XYZ file of C-alpha atoms in Angstrom:
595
model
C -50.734 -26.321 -9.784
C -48.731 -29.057 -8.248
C -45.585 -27.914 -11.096
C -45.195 -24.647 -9.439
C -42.394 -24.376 -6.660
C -42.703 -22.932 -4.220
C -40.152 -20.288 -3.969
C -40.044 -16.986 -4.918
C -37.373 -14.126 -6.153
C -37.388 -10.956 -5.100
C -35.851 -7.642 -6.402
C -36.293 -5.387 -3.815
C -35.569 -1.916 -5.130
C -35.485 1.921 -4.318
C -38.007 3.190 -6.868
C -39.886 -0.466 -7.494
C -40.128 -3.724 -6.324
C -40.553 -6.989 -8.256
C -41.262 -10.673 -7.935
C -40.621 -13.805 -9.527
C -40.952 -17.635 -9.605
C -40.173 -20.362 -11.687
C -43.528 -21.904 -13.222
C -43.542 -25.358 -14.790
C -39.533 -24.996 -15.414
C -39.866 -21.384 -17.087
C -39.189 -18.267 -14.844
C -41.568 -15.568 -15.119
C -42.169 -12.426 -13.191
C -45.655 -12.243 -11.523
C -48.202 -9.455 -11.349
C -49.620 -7.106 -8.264
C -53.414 -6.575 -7.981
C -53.321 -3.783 -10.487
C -51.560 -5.950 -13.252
C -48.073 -3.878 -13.221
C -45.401 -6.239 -12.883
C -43.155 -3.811 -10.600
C -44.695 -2.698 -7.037
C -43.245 0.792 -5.856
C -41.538 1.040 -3.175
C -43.654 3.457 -1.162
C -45.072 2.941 2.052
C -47.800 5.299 3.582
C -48.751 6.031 7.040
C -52.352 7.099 7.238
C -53.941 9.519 10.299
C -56.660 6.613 10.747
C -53.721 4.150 11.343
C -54.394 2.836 7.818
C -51.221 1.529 6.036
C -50.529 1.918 2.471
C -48.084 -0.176 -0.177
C -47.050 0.144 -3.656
C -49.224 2.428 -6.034
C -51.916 3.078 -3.699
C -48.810 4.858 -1.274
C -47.001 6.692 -3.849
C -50.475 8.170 -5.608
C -51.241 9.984 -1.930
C -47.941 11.337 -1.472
C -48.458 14.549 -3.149
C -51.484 14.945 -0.103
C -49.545 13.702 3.067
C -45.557 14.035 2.294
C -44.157 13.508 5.603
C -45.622 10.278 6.248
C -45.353 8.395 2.475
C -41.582 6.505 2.584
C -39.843 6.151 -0.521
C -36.733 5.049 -1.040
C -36.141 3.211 2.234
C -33.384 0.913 0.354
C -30.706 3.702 0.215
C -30.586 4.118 4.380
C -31.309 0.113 4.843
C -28.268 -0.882 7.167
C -26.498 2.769 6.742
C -25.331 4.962 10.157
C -26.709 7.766 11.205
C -23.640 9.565 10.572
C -22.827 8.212 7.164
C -22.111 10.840 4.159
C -24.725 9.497 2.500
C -27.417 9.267 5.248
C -26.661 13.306 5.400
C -27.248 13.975 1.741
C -30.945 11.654 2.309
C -31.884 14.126 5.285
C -31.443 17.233 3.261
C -33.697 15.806 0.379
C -36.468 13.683 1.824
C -39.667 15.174 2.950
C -40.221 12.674 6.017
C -38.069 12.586 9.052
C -35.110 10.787 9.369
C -33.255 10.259 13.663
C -31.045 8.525 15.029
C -31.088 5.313 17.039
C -28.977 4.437 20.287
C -26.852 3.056 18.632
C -26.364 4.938 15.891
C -28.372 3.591 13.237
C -31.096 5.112 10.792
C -35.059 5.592 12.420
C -37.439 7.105 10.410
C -40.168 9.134 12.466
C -43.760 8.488 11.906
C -45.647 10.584 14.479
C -45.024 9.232 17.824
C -43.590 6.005 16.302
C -39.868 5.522 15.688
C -39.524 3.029 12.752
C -36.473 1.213 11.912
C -35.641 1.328 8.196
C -35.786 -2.563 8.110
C -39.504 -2.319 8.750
C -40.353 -0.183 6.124
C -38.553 -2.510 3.967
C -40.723 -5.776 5.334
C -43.582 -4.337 4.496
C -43.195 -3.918 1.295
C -41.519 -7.386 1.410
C -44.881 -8.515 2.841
C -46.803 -7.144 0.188
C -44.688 -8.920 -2.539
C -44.904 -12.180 -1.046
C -49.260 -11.649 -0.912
C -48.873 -11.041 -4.446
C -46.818 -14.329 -5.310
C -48.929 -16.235 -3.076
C -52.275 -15.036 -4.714
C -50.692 -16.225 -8.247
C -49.464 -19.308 -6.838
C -52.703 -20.139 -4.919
C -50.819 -21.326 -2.545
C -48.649 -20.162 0.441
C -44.882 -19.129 -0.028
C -42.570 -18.441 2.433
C -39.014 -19.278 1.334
C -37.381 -16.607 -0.841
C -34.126 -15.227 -2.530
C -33.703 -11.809 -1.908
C -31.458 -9.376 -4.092
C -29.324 -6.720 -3.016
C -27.019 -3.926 -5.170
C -23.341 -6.266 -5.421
C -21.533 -3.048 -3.573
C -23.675 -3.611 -0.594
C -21.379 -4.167 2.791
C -21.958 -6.393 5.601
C -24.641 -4.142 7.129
C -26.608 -3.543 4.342
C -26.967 -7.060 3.762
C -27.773 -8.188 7.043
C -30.367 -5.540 7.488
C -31.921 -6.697 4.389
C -31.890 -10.102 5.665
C -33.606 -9.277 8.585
C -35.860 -7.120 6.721
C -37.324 -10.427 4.824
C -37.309 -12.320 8.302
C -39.616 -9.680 9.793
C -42.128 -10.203 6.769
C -42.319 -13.662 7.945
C -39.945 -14.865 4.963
C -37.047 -17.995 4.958
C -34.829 -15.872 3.472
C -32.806 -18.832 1.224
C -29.849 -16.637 -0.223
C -28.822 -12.873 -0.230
C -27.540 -12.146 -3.903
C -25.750 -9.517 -6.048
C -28.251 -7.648 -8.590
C -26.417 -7.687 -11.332
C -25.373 -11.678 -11.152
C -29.202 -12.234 -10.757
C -29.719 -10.550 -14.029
C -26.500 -12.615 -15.393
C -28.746 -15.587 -14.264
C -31.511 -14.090 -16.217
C -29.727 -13.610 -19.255
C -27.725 -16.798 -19.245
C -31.156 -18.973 -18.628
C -32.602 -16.774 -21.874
C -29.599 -17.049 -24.252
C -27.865 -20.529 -22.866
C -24.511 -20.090 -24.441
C -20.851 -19.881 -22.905
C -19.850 -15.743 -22.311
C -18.234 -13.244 -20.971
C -20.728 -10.264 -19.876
C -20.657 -6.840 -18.480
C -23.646 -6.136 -16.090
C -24.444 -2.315 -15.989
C -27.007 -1.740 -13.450
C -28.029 1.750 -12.740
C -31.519 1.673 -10.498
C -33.491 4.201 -8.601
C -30.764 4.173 -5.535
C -27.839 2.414 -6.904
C -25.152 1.853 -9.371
C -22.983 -1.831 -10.356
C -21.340 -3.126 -12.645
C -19.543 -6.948 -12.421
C -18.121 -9.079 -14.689
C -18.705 -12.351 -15.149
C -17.429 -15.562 -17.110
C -20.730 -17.748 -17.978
C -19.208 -21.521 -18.934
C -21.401 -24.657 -18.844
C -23.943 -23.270 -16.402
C -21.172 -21.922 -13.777
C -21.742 -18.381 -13.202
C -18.555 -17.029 -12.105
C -18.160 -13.499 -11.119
C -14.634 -11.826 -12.193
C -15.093 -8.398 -10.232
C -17.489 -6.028 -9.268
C -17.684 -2.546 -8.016
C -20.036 0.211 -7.386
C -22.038 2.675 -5.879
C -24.713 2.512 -2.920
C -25.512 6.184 -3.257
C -25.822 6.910 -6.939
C -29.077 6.067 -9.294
C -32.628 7.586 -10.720
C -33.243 9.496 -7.466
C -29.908 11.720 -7.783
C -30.803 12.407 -11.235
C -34.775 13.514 -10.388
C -32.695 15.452 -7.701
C -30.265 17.256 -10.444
C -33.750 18.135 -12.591
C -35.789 19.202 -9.050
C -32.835 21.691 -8.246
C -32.712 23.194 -11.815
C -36.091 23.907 -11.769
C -36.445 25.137 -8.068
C -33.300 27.246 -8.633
C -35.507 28.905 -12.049
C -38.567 29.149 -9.785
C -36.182 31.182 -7.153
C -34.542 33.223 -9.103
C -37.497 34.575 -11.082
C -40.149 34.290 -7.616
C -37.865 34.788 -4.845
C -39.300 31.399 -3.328
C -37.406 28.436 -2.569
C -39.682 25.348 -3.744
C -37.776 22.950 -1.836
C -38.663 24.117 1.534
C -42.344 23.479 1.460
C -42.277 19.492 1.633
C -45.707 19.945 -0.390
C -44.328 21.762 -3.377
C -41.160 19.881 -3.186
C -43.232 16.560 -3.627
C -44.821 18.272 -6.426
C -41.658 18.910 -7.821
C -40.415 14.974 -7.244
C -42.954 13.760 -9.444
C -42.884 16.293 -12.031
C -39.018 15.320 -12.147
C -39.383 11.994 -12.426
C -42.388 11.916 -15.607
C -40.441 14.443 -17.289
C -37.252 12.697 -16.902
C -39.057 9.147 -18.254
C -40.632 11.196 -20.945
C -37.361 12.606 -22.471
C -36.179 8.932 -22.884
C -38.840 9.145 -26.008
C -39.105 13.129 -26.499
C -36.527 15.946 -27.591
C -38.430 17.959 -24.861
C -41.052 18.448 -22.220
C -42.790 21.277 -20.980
C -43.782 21.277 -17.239
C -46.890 23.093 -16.025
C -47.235 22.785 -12.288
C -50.238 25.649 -11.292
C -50.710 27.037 -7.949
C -46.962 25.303 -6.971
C -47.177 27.924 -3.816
C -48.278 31.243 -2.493
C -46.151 34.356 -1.801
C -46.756 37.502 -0.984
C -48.329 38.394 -4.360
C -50.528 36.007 -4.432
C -50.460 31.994 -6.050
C -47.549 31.306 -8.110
C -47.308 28.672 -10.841
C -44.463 26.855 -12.407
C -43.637 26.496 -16.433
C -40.729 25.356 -17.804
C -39.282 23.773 -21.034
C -36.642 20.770 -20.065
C -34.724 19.563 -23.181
C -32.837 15.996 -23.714
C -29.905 18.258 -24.172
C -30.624 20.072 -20.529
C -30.844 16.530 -18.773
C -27.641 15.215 -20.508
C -25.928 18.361 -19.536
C -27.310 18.259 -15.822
C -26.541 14.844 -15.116
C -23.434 14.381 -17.241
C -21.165 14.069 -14.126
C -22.755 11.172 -12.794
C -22.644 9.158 -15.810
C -19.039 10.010 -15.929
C -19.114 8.712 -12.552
C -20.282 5.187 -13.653
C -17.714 4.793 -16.320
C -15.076 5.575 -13.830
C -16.417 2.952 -11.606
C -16.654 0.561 -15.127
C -12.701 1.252 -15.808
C -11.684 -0.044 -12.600
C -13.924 -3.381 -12.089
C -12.637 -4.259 -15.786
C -8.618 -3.717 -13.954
C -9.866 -5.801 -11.233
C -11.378 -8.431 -13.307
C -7.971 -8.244 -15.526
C -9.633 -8.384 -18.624
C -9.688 -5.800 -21.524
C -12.817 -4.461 -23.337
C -12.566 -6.307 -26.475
C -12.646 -10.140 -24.275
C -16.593 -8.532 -23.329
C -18.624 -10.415 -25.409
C -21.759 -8.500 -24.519
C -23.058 -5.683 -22.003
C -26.613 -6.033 -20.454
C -27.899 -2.907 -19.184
C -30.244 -3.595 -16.038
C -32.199 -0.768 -13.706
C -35.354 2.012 -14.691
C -32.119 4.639 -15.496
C -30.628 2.455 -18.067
C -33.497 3.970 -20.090
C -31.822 7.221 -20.445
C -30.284 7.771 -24.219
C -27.293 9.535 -22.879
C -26.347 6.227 -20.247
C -26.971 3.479 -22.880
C -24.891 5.645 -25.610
C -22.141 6.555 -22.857
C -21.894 2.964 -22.105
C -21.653 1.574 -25.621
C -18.963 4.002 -26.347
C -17.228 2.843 -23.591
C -17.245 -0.438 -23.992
C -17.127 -0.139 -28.284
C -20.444 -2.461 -28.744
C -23.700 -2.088 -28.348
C -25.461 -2.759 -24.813
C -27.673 -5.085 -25.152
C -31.434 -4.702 -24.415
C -31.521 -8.943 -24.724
C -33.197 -8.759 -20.883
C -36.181 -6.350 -19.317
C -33.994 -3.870 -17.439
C -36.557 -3.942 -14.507
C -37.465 -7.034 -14.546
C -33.869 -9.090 -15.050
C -33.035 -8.852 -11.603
C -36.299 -10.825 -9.848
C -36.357 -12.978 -12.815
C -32.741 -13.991 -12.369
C -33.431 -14.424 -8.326
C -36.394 -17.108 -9.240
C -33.742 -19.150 -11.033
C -31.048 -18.861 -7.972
C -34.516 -19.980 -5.840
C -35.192 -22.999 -8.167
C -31.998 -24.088 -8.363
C -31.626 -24.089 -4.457
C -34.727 -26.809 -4.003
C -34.128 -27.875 -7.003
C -31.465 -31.050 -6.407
C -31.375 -31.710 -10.393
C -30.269 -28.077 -11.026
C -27.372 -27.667 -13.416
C -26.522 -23.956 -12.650
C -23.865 -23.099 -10.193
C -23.462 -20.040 -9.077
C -19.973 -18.390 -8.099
C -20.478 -14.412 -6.740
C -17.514 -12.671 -4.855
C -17.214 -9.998 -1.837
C -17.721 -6.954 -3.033
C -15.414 -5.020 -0.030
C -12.493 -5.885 1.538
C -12.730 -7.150 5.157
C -10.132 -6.832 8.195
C -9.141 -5.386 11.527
C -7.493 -2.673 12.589
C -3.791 -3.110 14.080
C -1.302 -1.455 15.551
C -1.339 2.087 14.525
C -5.100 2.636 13.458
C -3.778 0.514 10.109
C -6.183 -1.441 8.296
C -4.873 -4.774 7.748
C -7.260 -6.956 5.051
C -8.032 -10.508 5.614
C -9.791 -11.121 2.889
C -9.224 -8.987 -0.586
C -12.354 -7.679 -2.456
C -13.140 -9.630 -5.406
C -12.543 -13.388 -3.577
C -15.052 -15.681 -4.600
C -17.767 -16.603 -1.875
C -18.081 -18.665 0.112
C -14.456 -18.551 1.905
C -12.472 -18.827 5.121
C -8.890 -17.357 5.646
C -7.251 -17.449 9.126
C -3.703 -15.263 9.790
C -1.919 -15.099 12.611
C -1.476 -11.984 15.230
C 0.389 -11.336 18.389
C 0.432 -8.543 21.025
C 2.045 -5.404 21.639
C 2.752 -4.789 25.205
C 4.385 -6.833 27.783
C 1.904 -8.706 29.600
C -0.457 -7.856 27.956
C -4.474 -9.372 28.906
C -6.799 -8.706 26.242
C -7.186 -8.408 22.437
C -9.917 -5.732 20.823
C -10.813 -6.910 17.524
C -11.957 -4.535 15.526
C -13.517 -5.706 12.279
C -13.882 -3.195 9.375
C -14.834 -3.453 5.364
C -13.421 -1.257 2.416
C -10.390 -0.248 0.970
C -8.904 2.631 2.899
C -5.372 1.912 4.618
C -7.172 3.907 7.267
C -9.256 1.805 9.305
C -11.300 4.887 10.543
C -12.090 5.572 7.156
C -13.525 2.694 6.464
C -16.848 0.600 7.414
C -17.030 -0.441 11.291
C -18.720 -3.740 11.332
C -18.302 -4.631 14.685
C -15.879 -5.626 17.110
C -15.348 -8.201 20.689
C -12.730 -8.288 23.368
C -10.984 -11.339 23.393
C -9.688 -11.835 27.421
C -7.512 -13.888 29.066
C -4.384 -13.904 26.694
C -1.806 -15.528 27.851
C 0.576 -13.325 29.361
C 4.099 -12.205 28.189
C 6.414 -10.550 26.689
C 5.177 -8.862 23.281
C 5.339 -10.497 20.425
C 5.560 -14.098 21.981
C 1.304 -15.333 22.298
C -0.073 -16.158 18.887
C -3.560 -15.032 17.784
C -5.657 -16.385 15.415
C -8.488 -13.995 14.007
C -10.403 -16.216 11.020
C -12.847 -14.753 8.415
C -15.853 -16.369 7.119
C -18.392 -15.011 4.198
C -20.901 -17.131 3.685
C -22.828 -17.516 0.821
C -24.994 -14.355 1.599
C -21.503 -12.429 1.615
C -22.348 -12.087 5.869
C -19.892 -12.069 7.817
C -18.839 -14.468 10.833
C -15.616 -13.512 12.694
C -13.391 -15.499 15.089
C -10.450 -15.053 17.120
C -8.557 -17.594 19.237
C -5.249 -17.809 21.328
C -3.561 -20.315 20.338
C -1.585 -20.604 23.395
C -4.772 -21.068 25.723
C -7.229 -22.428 23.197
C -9.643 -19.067 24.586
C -12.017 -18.583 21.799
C -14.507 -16.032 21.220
C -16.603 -15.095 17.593
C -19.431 -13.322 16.316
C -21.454 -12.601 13.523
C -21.747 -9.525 12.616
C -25.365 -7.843 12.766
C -26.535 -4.032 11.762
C -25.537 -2.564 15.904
C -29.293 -3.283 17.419
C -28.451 -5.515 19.715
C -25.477 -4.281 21.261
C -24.907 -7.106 23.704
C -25.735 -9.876 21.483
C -22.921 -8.477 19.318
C -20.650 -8.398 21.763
C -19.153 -5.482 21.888
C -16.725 -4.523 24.601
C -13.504 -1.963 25.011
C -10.572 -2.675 26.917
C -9.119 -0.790 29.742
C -6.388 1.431 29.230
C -3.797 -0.944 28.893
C -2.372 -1.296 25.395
C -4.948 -3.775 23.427
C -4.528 -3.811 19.897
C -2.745 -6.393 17.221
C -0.738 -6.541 14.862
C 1.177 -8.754 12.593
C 3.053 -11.599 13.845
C 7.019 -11.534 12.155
C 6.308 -8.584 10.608
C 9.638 -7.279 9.609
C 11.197 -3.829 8.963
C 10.636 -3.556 5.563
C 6.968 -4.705 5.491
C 6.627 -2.332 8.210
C 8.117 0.303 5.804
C 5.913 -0.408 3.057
C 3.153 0.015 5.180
C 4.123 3.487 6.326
C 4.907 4.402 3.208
C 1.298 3.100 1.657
C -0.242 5.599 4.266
C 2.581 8.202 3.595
C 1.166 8.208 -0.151
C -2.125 8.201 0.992
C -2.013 11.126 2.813
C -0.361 13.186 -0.175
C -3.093 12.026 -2.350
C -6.020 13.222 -0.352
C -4.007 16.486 0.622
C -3.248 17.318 -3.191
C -6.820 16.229 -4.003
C -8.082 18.602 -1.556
C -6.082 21.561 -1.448
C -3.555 21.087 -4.745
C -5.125 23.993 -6.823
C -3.750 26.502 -4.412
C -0.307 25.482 -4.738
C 3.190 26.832 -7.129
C 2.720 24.622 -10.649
C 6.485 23.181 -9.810
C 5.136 21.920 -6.571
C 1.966 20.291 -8.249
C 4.406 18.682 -10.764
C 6.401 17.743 -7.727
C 3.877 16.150 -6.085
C 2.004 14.290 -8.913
C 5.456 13.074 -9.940
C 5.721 11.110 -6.533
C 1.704 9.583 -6.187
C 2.792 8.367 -9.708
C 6.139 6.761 -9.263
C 5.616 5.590 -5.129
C 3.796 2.488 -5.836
C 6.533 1.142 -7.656
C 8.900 1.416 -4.776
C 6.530 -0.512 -2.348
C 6.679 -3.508 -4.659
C 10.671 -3.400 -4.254
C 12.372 -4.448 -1.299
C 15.031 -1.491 -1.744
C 14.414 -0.164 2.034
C 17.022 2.630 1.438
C 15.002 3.953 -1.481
C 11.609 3.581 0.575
C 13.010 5.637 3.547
C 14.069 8.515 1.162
C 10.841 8.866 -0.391
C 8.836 8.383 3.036
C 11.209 11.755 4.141
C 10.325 13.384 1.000
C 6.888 12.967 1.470
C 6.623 14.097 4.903
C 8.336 17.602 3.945
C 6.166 17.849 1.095
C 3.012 17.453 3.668
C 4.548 19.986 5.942
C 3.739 22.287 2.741
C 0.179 22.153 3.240
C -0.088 23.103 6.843
């Protein structure tokens, strides 16, 4: 099969797992052992040592819980002390610790597993299923990831296809995989809207398809919202039932709770084609009368109403990648829908409404992404390729300055790959070091946003503050990783890194100053940018107060308040410093209110 190339693509997701390659010029996904095209993503530790993948792990996990892994993908590159690695302890049956340096370890009896392994094997697994097709060996691959993934999560994933013994050709967005897909199918200039709601997460991008260039407008998203929080939403409605009639809480037996999980999730793909279910689930658990059982009617009507929120959540996210992308609804030519969810009536009517057209079912929703990633894999090796692909940075990246402020380097939304370099200088007098602190998102804050990592950068010229020049440059390759340098210009000291997921603490670099003064900020800046700035984080502040404690306040405050968060902005795009000031003072005795 000397036509076949060989490279693979690979959609490595939080419920399943597919593969693809391109086969005498035509992509097409590629079977497991069992003849399903998607793999789950389920790994199972045995008592003999035994290890199980894909449909063999997820059909034993009613049996042995603790030690079957689902859903590795949503704590892949995520700290231990995330929001979002909380909400995954209180739900999962297996156990979930933390590492030395903070990151995510999943327990498996005397065994502390990082979640990077758990993701190779099932990496592993895919690639013996593309080689058995191929008869032949294949080790280079492109690997997708959700588009709102950070730095982290990216490089973990990366390393996750390294340890499978893969030569991991390109990281790429989901949903501009699935573009890929759908522009190979339909080959005709367009402007699309990707909606991809999965097991884990949630995207949506824009992009502009011209003459093979696949350029991504904007995208946006959600690394903690898909399928699983919706089983979740139906597995607390019925264990909340089951309690309130049996005085037994279902979700604190990690037996019963699996039980639960997998009644969730067929009843929840059944009402995609049925008005309603009913769910029978004998001897769930035993009480002090004796074994109880579980049976309940779920409607279509008692999903939608459950899970309404996070739709709403989706469409939120949808308003503001279409503002990003500065394009209206009507210049969307068509919407793909992509991910297992997407299934739902209530998401694919939700999103048509929103958009005013139909989505289009023109792709597989499950199998879009891995087909798309085979066609980014082809083209790679493939020197006569006439596809080029343009994706963006999903976050913004920068370091933290004078203040705790969060000053961006490069804006979300800038096309990949790219380099920008600005210019810092110190703060103290004679001062001998430099902390850069490099963070991703799109807080102000820089606490409140993503701590990538960070180096000491010695030997700065001394003097007074304000006189040595800094240069701290940004690259994002075409994996959207990371690569930071900084360099005094006065010296020609230079010192970089590239940012990995914290394992290796010393090959990072990391290093704090002494108590001396160490941080940067802007070079020139001058009074009024200064002001703007403070007033950006005055505004803040009032927003997350009034979003947090506004109910409890007099109506003429609220008006008061909402009247400022919505006229503010406009002052920080004016250079009337007078007018700033006033409003900074008013804001700061309006905060006073809420102490």
């Amino acid at each position: 099969m000397a036509d076949i190339r060989r490279v693979i693509g690979i959609d490595l997701g939080t419920t399943n797992s597919c593969v693809a390659a391109v086969v005498g010029g035509y992509p097409q996904v590629i079977p497991n052992a069992h003849g399903y095209k998607t793999t789950p993503s389920v790994v199972a530790f045995m008592e003999d040592g035994k290890l199980l993948i894909g449909q063999h792990a997820k059909r034993q996990a009613l049996i042995n819980p603790s030690n079957t892994i689902y859903s590795a993908k949503r704590l892949i590159g995520r700290k231990w002390d995330s929001a979002e690695t909380k909400r995954a302890r209180s739900v999962y049956p297996f156990t979930i610790e933390a590492g030395e340096a903070g990151e995510v370890l999943i327990r498996q009896g005397d065994r502390l597993l990082p979640v990077q392994q758990v993701s190779a094997k099932i990496l592993e697994e895919l690639r013996k299923v593309a080689c058995a097709f191929l008869v032949d060996d294949v080790w280079d691959a492109v690997i997708t990831v959700p588009a709102y993934f950070n730095d982290s999560q990216r490089q973990a994933t990366k390393e996750a296809g390294e340890l499978a013994g893969l030569n991991v050709l390109r990281i790429i967005n989901e949903p501009t995989a699935a573009a890929l897909a759908y522009g190979h199918a339909q080959k005709r200039n367009a402007t699309i809207a990707v909606y991809d709601l999965g097991g884990g997460t949630f995207d949506i991008s824009v992009l502009e398809i011209k003459d093979g260039v696949f350029k991504v407008l904007a995208t946006a998203g959600d690394t903690f919202l898909g399928g699983d929080d919706f089983d979740n939403r139906i597995i607390d409605h019925l264990a909340e039932q089951f309690l309130e009639e049996n005085d037994i809480d279902l979700r604190r037996d990690r037996t019963s709770l699996q039980r639960l999980k997998d009644a969730a999730e067929q009843a929840k793909c059944e009402l995609s084609l049925l008005k309603q279910v009913r769910i029978t689930l004998p001897f769930i658990t035993q009480g002090k009368k004796g074994a109880s059982h579980l049976e309940m009617t779920l409607t279509r009507d008692d999903l939608d109403r459950l899970c309404m929120d996070l739709i709403e959540r989706t469409l939120k996210t949808c308003k503001s990648v279409l503002d990003d992308a500065k394009i209206d609804k009507a210049d969307i030519d068509d919407v793909l829908l992509v991910g297992g969810q997407t299934r739902m009536p209530r998401i694919s009517d939700s999103v048509s409404n929103f958009f005013g057209r139909s989505a289009s079912k023109q792709i597989h929703p499950e199998e879009a992404v891995a087909i798309g990633a085979a066609i980014h894999a082809d083209s790679l090796v493939e020197a006569s390729s006439e596809t080029l692909l343009l994706d963006v940075t999903p976050l913004s990246l920068g370091i933290r300055t004078a203040g705790g402020v969060f000053t961006p380097l490069i804006a979300k939304n800038s096309t990949v790959p790219i380099s920008q370099a600005h210019t810092f200088t110190t703060v103290s007098d004679q001062q001998k070091s430099a902390n850069i602190q490099v963070y991703q998102g799109e807080s102000p804050f820089a606490v409140e946003n993503e701590l990538l990592g960070e180096f000491l950068l010695s030997g700065v010229r001394q003097a007074k503050a304000g006189e040595p020049e800094i240069e701290v440059e940004f690259s994002i390759d075409a994996n959207g990783i990371v690569h930071v340098s900084a360099t005094d210009l006065d010296t020609g000291l230079e010192q970089s890194i590239t940012l990995t997921t914290g394992e290796d603490a010393d090959e990072v670099g990391y290093a704090h100053a002494d108590n001396e003064a160490f941080e940067v900020k802007l070079a020139h800046q001058s009074k009024t940018d200064e002001l703007k700035q403070e007033l950006r984080l005055s505004l803040h502040r009032l927003r997350k107060q009034y979003e947090a404690k506004g109910q409890n306040l007099a109506n003429d405050l609220q008006k008061r308040i909402l009247s400022i968060l919505d006229h503010g902005p406009g002052f920080i795009q004016g250079d009337d410093g007078n007018a700033m000031t006033k409003l900074k003072r008013e804001i700061q005795r309006v905060l006073q209110r809420f102490d």
